[in-house]
Amino acid sequence: MNEKELKAFLTDWRIATLIILIVLSVIAIYPHFDQDGNIATNLQYGLDLQQGSWIQLELKGEVVGFTTDRPVNDFITNLSQSLDTEVDQIDATHLEIRKAYTQPDLEVQFTNAGGKLTSYQQGVSKATAEDAKMILENKINSLGTKDATVNTLTGFNNVARYIRIEMAGVDMNEAQSLVGKQGKFEIRVQTTGNDTEHVLFGNDITSVQTPAQNPAGSDNWGVAFTLSDAGAAAFQQAAIQSGATNDPTHHYLTMLLDNQTVYSAPLNTALATELKTTPTRQMIASTGTGTYGSQEATNLEIHLRAGALPVDVSIAGSGSTSAPLGERYKVMVLLAGILALITVGCVIYYRYREPSIVLPMVLINASEILILLGFIALIRFQMDLPTIAGLIAVMGTGIDQLVVITDEILHEGKVPSPNLYLKRLARALGIIVVAAATVIIAMVPLALMDLSTLKGFALITILGVLVGVIVTRPAYGKIIMEILSK
């Protein structure tokens, strides 16, 4: 191939696209040596391939069907009082009960409240599960835990019973202390003596600002936060009834997380005056001056952001991977990938006995895996064993499709004319597109279902099929045409 032909070959859109994606993938993966002289990359590994822990939490609640002859609001109010918990209406015939009860116990309570229990499902609504997921993510992120994923396991009936949390680099004891309990956050106000009364829970805090000096430029630190309308009204009512608006210096506000005091200070005088006439949503909790005040403000911000889970939880399952075992899995996965590529090359060589055909097939197959790894590194997707299985599956299906292209072009063992070559290539690509669509349709349910251990496999398989159809198969068609033309 002379210089002109080489330039034309490299500037062909199929080859140029492949080369650009390979270069971008290498940049995204960024192989380099770390401080210890070991090879490192930007790839993120899940619990299967590094030290970490996973916990599966059971959400303590029920979604039940009901009927009643009474006004629904009155029925729900009575039921909430008798059950001593929150009862939310999901739709016209279903309620969510945010406390653990057996079906027989609920049947009695429903009858006493003037209704009838028609169905019973353990768990909570999808919306409540998403709230719990968001709170857990905020708690984990605010505590500086990296490489953590939270997934809700929701059934086809939109009832979620479990949440699975995976935390890389965190041992089991730390993981259980982080997410193994509800984490109830509460604000109370001092009434008389050492007595306090409830004001609001953490779910009435709608936003939290980062620690800042208050006023700006001073040495006094604090955390500003915003209450919901209902929370602001409850705060004003509690301040007035407790007498805090008239004597703020002797009425402390206490913040508790899991019944442990995390903040306590008297009500601000200016705020007390304002609360006499109007509810206030904007609050600032002062934490002191200097380094101590700054650190206390940081800690308080974490507690305010953590909030409270909407329902109680219990640990339904857990597991962990040690650092040596994770490293061993990495080596085994690398060897498995290399062995799979070598095996594929040997089988293809046995079939065609022509290195000029086998080598491009193997290289195209390897480039496809490289592009997928680059995409994984770019979106910081955690690689686990199902993801690796997806990569190997892509490698196998990729070779299958390259064989289809090669056999279609070399029909009857003859090198076709350019026009016939294009017709055969188009026919081969048509077969591949249909096969790819079948694979994607088969994988979509796994990608959409809340089966966290299979999502990686499904997503990588779908992505690999798309990369193959859009990029690597057309590029291989161009490469094999140049080879056969010689």
mmCIF file of C-alpha atoms in Angstrom, residues 11-237:
data_model
loop_
_atom_site.group_PDB
_atom_site.id
_atom_site.type_symbol
_atom_site.label_atom_id
_atom_site.label_comp_id
_atom_site.label_asym_id
_atom_site.label_seq_id
_atom_site.Cartn_x
_atom_site.Cartn_y
_atom_site.Cartn_z
ATOM 1 C CA THR A 11 -9.101 8.922 6.355
ATOM 2 C CA ASP A 12 -11.992 6.625 5.531
ATOM 3 C CA TRP A 13 -14.746 7.486 8.086
ATOM 4 C CA ARG A 14 -14.965 3.899 9.329
ATOM 5 C CA ILE A 15 -11.241 3.567 10.033
ATOM 6 C CA ALA A 16 -10.914 7.135 11.335
ATOM 7 C CA THR A 17 -13.802 6.631 13.758
ATOM 8 C CA LEU A 18 -12.253 3.415 15.058
ATOM 9 C CA ILE A 19 -8.827 5.028 15.567
ATOM 10 C CA ILE A 20 -10.284 8.090 17.315
ATOM 11 C CA LEU A 21 -12.322 5.938 19.702
ATOM 12 C CA ILE A 22 -9.287 3.781 20.511
ATOM 13 C CA VAL A 23 -7.182 6.857 21.313
ATOM 14 C CA LEU A 24 -9.935 8.393 23.438
ATOM 15 C CA SER A 25 -10.392 5.083 25.253
ATOM 16 C CA VAL A 26 -6.697 4.868 26.141
ATOM 17 C CA ILE A 27 -6.863 8.440 27.461
ATOM 18 C CA ALA A 28 -9.966 7.626 29.519
ATOM 19 C CA ILE A 29 -8.408 4.465 30.965
ATOM 20 C CA TYR A 30 -5.138 6.340 31.604
ATOM 21 C CA PRO A 31 -2.721 3.480 32.378
ATOM 22 C CA HIS A 32 0.106 4.809 34.572
ATOM 23 C CA PHE A 33 2.363 3.944 37.484
ATOM 24 C CA ASP A 34 1.193 4.909 40.966
ATOM 25 C CA GLN A 35 3.365 6.100 43.864
ATOM 26 C CA ASP A 36 4.294 2.515 44.730
ATOM 27 C CA GLY A 37 5.419 1.743 41.192
ATOM 28 C CA ASN A 38 2.391 -0.429 40.432
ATOM 29 C CA ILE A 39 0.363 -0.131 37.234
ATOM 30 C CA ALA A 40 -2.862 1.817 37.859
ATOM 31 C CA THR A 41 -5.774 2.971 35.709
ATOM 32 C CA ASN A 42 -8.923 5.071 35.973
ATOM 33 C CA LEU A 43 -11.070 1.935 35.989
ATOM 34 C CA GLN A 44 -13.336 1.608 39.030
ATOM 35 C CA TYR A 45 -13.721 -1.851 40.559
ATOM 36 C CA GLY A 46 -16.707 -3.247 42.413
ATOM 37 C CA LEU A 47 -16.720 -5.444 45.468
ATOM 38 C CA ASP A 48 -15.855 -8.563 43.477
ATOM 39 C CA LEU A 49 -12.475 -7.128 42.532
ATOM 40 C CA GLN A 50 -11.411 -5.132 45.594
ATOM 41 C CA GLN A 51 -11.879 -4.870 49.327
ATOM 42 C CA GLY A 52 -15.324 -3.782 50.433
ATOM 43 C CA SER A 53 -18.674 -4.727 51.931
ATOM 44 C CA TRP A 54 -22.281 -4.992 50.899
ATOM 45 C CA ILE A 55 -25.390 -4.783 53.037
ATOM 46 C CA GLN A 56 -28.970 -5.553 52.108
ATOM 47 C CA LEU A 57 -31.497 -3.668 54.213
ATOM 48 C CA GLU A 58 -35.090 -4.733 54.689
ATOM 49 C CA LEU A 59 -37.573 -1.841 54.733
ATOM 50 C CA LYS A 60 -39.964 -2.315 57.635
ATOM 51 C CA GLY A 61 -43.366 -1.417 56.260
ATOM 52 C CA GLU A 62 -46.373 -2.729 54.391
ATOM 53 C CA VAL A 63 -48.359 -1.798 51.308
ATOM 54 C CA VAL A 64 -51.961 -2.903 51.794
ATOM 55 C CA GLY A 65 -55.232 -2.744 49.929
ATOM 56 C CA PHE A 66 -58.299 -1.464 51.756
ATOM 57 C CA THR A 67 -61.977 -0.649 51.576
ATOM 58 C CA THR A 68 -63.987 1.537 53.924
ATOM 59 C CA ASP A 69 -67.455 3.066 54.176
ATOM 60 C CA ARG A 70 -66.119 6.025 56.139
ATOM 61 C CA PRO A 71 -64.519 9.179 54.687
ATOM 62 C CA VAL A 72 -61.053 8.105 53.625
ATOM 63 C CA ASN A 73 -59.232 10.940 55.429
ATOM 64 C CA ASP A 74 -61.017 10.142 58.703
ATOM 65 C CA PHE A 75 -60.294 6.441 58.273
ATOM 66 C CA ILE A 76 -56.567 7.069 57.622
ATOM 67 C CA THR A 77 -56.337 9.454 60.606
ATOM 68 C CA ASN A 78 -57.898 6.911 62.957
ATOM 69 C CA LEU A 79 -55.745 4.131 61.586
ATOM 70 C CA SER A 80 -52.571 6.217 61.969
ATOM 71 C CA GLN A 81 -53.424 6.958 65.596
ATOM 72 C CA SER A 82 -54.203 3.368 66.468
ATOM 73 C CA LEU A 83 -51.084 2.040 64.733
ATOM 74 C CA ASP A 84 -48.919 4.854 66.134
ATOM 75 C CA THR A 85 -47.153 5.404 62.822
ATOM 76 C CA GLU A 86 -47.458 7.231 59.507
ATOM 77 C CA VAL A 87 -50.108 5.910 57.108
ATOM 78 C CA ASP A 88 -49.899 7.320 53.575
ATOM 79 C CA GLN A 89 -52.426 6.846 50.799
ATOM 80 C CA ILE A 90 -50.762 5.559 47.613
ATOM 81 C CA ASP A 91 -53.868 5.452 45.447
ATOM 82 C CA ALA A 92 -57.611 5.053 45.826
ATOM 83 C CA THR A 93 -57.369 1.504 47.199
ATOM 84 C CA HIS A 94 -53.863 1.169 48.683
ATOM 85 C CA LEU A 95 -52.112 2.470 51.786
ATOM 86 C CA GLU A 96 -48.511 2.459 52.933
ATOM 87 C CA ILE A 97 -47.954 1.675 56.610
ATOM 88 C CA ARG A 98 -44.508 2.756 57.786
ATOM 89 C CA LYS A 99 -44.074 0.242 60.572
ATOM 90 C CA ALA A 100 -43.710 -3.531 60.789
ATOM 91 C CA TYR A 101 -47.026 -5.308 61.373
ATOM 92 C CA THR A 102 -48.272 -8.805 60.622
ATOM 93 C CA GLN A 103 -51.336 -9.307 58.464
ATOM 94 C CA PRO A 104 -53.537 -10.587 61.334
ATOM 95 C CA ASP A 105 -52.642 -7.553 63.474
ATOM 96 C CA LEU A 106 -53.535 -5.181 60.628
ATOM 97 C CA GLU A 107 -56.829 -6.932 59.947
ATOM 98 C CA VAL A 108 -57.920 -6.261 63.532
ATOM 99 C CA GLN A 109 -56.784 -2.622 63.390
ATOM 100 C CA PHE A 110 -58.538 -2.024 60.059
ATOM 101 C CA THR A 111 -61.770 -3.453 61.399
ATOM 102 C CA ASN A 112 -61.582 -1.278 64.508
ATOM 103 C CA ALA A 113 -60.928 1.816 62.359
ATOM 104 C CA GLY A 114 -63.971 1.112 60.192
ATOM 105 C CA GLY A 115 -62.423 -0.565 57.167
ATOM 106 C CA LYS A 116 -61.287 -3.883 55.729
ATOM 107 C CA LEU A 117 -57.874 -5.179 54.698
ATOM 108 C CA THR A 118 -58.044 -6.594 51.146
ATOM 109 C CA SER A 119 -54.365 -7.249 50.332
ATOM 110 C CA TYR A 120 -51.028 -7.344 52.150
ATOM 111 C CA GLN A 121 -47.487 -6.857 50.810
ATOM 112 C CA GLN A 122 -44.379 -6.431 52.938
ATOM 113 C CA GLY A 123 -42.320 -3.442 51.854
ATOM 114 C CA VAL A 124 -42.948 0.167 50.907
ATOM 115 C CA SER A 125 -44.035 2.069 47.821
ATOM 116 C CA LYS A 126 -41.539 2.799 45.056
ATOM 117 C CA ALA A 127 -41.601 6.511 45.923
ATOM 118 C CA THR A 128 -40.738 5.841 49.578
ATOM 119 C CA ALA A 129 -37.964 3.455 48.553
ATOM 120 C CA GLU A 130 -36.482 6.153 46.290
ATOM 121 C CA ASP A 131 -36.602 8.614 49.212
ATOM 122 C CA ALA A 132 -34.750 6.108 51.384
ATOM 123 C CA LYS A 133 -32.211 5.568 48.604
ATOM 124 C CA MET A 134 -31.596 9.322 48.281
ATOM 125 C CA ILE A 135 -31.143 9.724 52.042
ATOM 126 C CA LEU A 136 -28.690 6.817 52.185
ATOM 127 C CA GLU A 137 -26.713 8.209 49.251
ATOM 128 C CA ASN A 138 -26.540 11.629 50.906
ATOM 129 C CA LYS A 139 -25.417 10.070 54.179
ATOM 130 C CA ILE A 140 -22.738 7.939 52.526
ATOM 131 C CA ASN A 141 -21.455 10.780 50.335
ATOM 132 C CA SER A 142 -21.416 13.304 53.186
ATOM 133 C CA LEU A 143 -19.277 10.959 55.253
ATOM 134 C CA GLY A 144 -16.694 10.786 52.489
ATOM 135 C CA THR A 145 -17.237 7.133 51.543
ATOM 136 C CA LYS A 146 -16.273 6.682 47.902
ATOM 137 C CA ASP A 147 -17.254 4.080 45.310
ATOM 138 C CA ALA A 148 -20.604 3.354 46.962
ATOM 139 C CA THR A 149 -23.738 2.291 45.089
ATOM 140 C CA VAL A 150 -27.289 2.115 46.419
ATOM 141 C CA ASN A 151 -29.967 0.117 44.578
ATOM 142 C CA THR A 152 -33.613 -0.429 45.445
ATOM 143 C CA LEU A 153 -35.034 -3.870 44.703
ATOM 144 C CA THR A 154 -38.556 -3.155 43.448
ATOM 145 C CA GLY A 155 -40.976 -5.792 42.187
ATOM 146 C CA PHE A 156 -43.375 -5.564 39.258
ATOM 147 C CA ASN A 157 -46.087 -4.460 41.710
ATOM 148 C CA ASN A 158 -44.001 -1.344 42.537
ATOM 149 C CA VAL A 159 -43.487 -2.539 46.110
ATOM 150 C CA ALA A 160 -39.880 -2.367 47.345
ATOM 151 C CA ARG A 161 -38.814 -4.529 50.259
ATOM 152 C CA TYR A 162 -35.028 -4.320 50.103
ATOM 153 C CA ILE A 163 -32.238 -1.826 49.448
ATOM 154 C CA ARG A 164 -28.739 -3.061 48.610
ATOM 155 C CA ILE A 165 -25.717 -0.902 49.435
ATOM 156 C CA GLU A 166 -22.240 -1.720 48.113
ATOM 157 C CA MET A 167 -19.268 0.164 49.555
ATOM 158 C CA ALA A 168 -15.802 -0.436 48.187
ATOM 159 C CA GLY A 169 -12.927 0.044 50.621
ATOM 160 C CA VAL A 170 -15.189 -0.131 53.705
ATOM 161 C CA ASP A 171 -15.061 -2.988 56.217
ATOM 162 C CA MET A 172 -18.219 -4.656 57.523
ATOM 163 C CA ASN A 173 -18.279 -2.962 60.941
ATOM 164 C CA GLU A 174 -18.009 0.498 59.405
ATOM 165 C CA ALA A 175 -20.611 -0.359 56.766
ATOM 166 C CA GLN A 176 -23.111 -1.489 59.398
ATOM 167 C CA SER A 177 -22.555 1.638 61.468
ATOM 168 C CA LEU A 178 -23.109 3.827 58.388
ATOM 169 C CA VAL A 179 -26.272 2.365 56.932
ATOM 170 C CA GLY A 180 -27.486 -0.430 59.193
ATOM 171 C CA LYS A 181 -29.980 1.697 61.108
ATOM 172 C CA GLN A 182 -32.678 4.242 60.424
ATOM 173 C CA GLY A 183 -30.700 7.286 61.529
ATOM 174 C CA LYS A 184 -33.537 9.289 63.090
ATOM 175 C CA PHE A 185 -32.774 13.023 63.220
ATOM 176 C CA GLU A 186 -34.933 15.128 65.549
ATOM 177 C CA ILE A 187 -35.097 18.717 66.819
ATOM 178 C CA ARG A 188 -36.512 19.272 70.335
ATOM 179 C CA VAL A 189 -37.103 22.440 72.362
ATOM 180 C CA GLN A 190 -36.584 22.869 76.104
ATOM 181 C CA THR A 191 -39.820 23.545 78.024
ATOM 182 C CA THR A 192 -39.322 23.632 81.828
ATOM 183 C CA GLY A 193 -36.285 22.412 83.720
ATOM 184 C CA ASN A 194 -34.568 19.703 81.699
ATOM 185 C CA ASP A 195 -37.757 18.613 79.954
ATOM 186 C CA THR A 196 -37.963 18.880 76.164
ATOM 187 C CA GLU A 197 -40.663 18.328 73.599
ATOM 188 C CA HIS A 198 -40.580 17.262 69.973
ATOM 189 C CA VAL A 199 -40.494 19.959 67.295
ATOM 190 C CA LEU A 200 -39.770 18.224 63.981
ATOM 191 C CA PHE A 201 -37.929 15.341 62.306
ATOM 192 C CA GLY A 202 -35.191 15.454 59.695
ATOM 193 C CA ASN A 203 -37.575 15.048 56.763
ATOM 194 C CA ASP A 204 -38.807 18.636 57.404
ATOM 195 C CA ILE A 205 -35.326 19.954 56.531
ATOM 196 C CA THR A 206 -35.433 20.670 52.796
ATOM 197 C CA SER A 207 -31.903 21.982 52.195
ATOM 198 C CA VAL A 208 -28.612 22.490 54.037
ATOM 199 C CA GLN A 209 -25.864 24.987 53.205
ATOM 200 C CA THR A 210 -22.153 24.384 53.613
ATOM 201 C CA PRO A 211 -20.544 25.673 56.849
ATOM 202 C CA ALA A 212 -19.810 29.396 56.668
ATOM 203 C CA GLN A 213 -18.753 32.304 58.842
ATOM 204 C CA ASN A 214 -21.753 34.197 60.191
ATOM 205 C CA PRO A 215 -21.708 37.089 59.680
ATOM 206 C CA ALA A 216 -19.325 36.900 56.727
ATOM 207 C CA GLY A 217 -15.763 37.798 57.663
ATOM 208 C CA SER A 218 -16.244 37.065 61.366
ATOM 209 C CA ASP A 219 -14.734 34.176 63.307
ATOM 210 C CA ASN A 220 -18.130 32.745 64.237
ATOM 211 C CA TRP A 221 -19.113 29.596 62.344
ATOM 212 C CA GLY A 222 -22.544 28.157 61.615
ATOM 213 C CA VAL A 223 -24.692 26.088 59.275
ATOM 214 C CA ALA A 224 -27.730 27.518 57.501
ATOM 215 C CA PHE A 225 -30.635 25.223 56.687
ATOM 216 C CA THR A 226 -34.168 25.555 55.328
ATOM 217 C CA LEU A 227 -37.382 24.079 56.710
ATOM 218 C CA SER A 228 -40.429 23.023 54.776
ATOM 219 C CA ASP A 229 -43.616 25.052 55.205
ATOM 220 C CA ALA A 230 -44.995 22.423 57.565
ATOM 221 C CA GLY A 231 -41.711 22.312 59.480
ATOM 222 C CA ALA A 232 -41.600 26.106 59.833
ATOM 223 C CA ALA A 233 -45.173 26.144 61.172
ATOM 224 C CA ALA A 234 -44.385 23.345 63.641
ATOM 225 C CA PHE A 235 -41.227 25.160 64.763
ATOM 226 C CA GLN A 236 -43.139 28.408 65.407
ATOM 227 C CA GLN A 237 -45.896 26.633 67.314
#
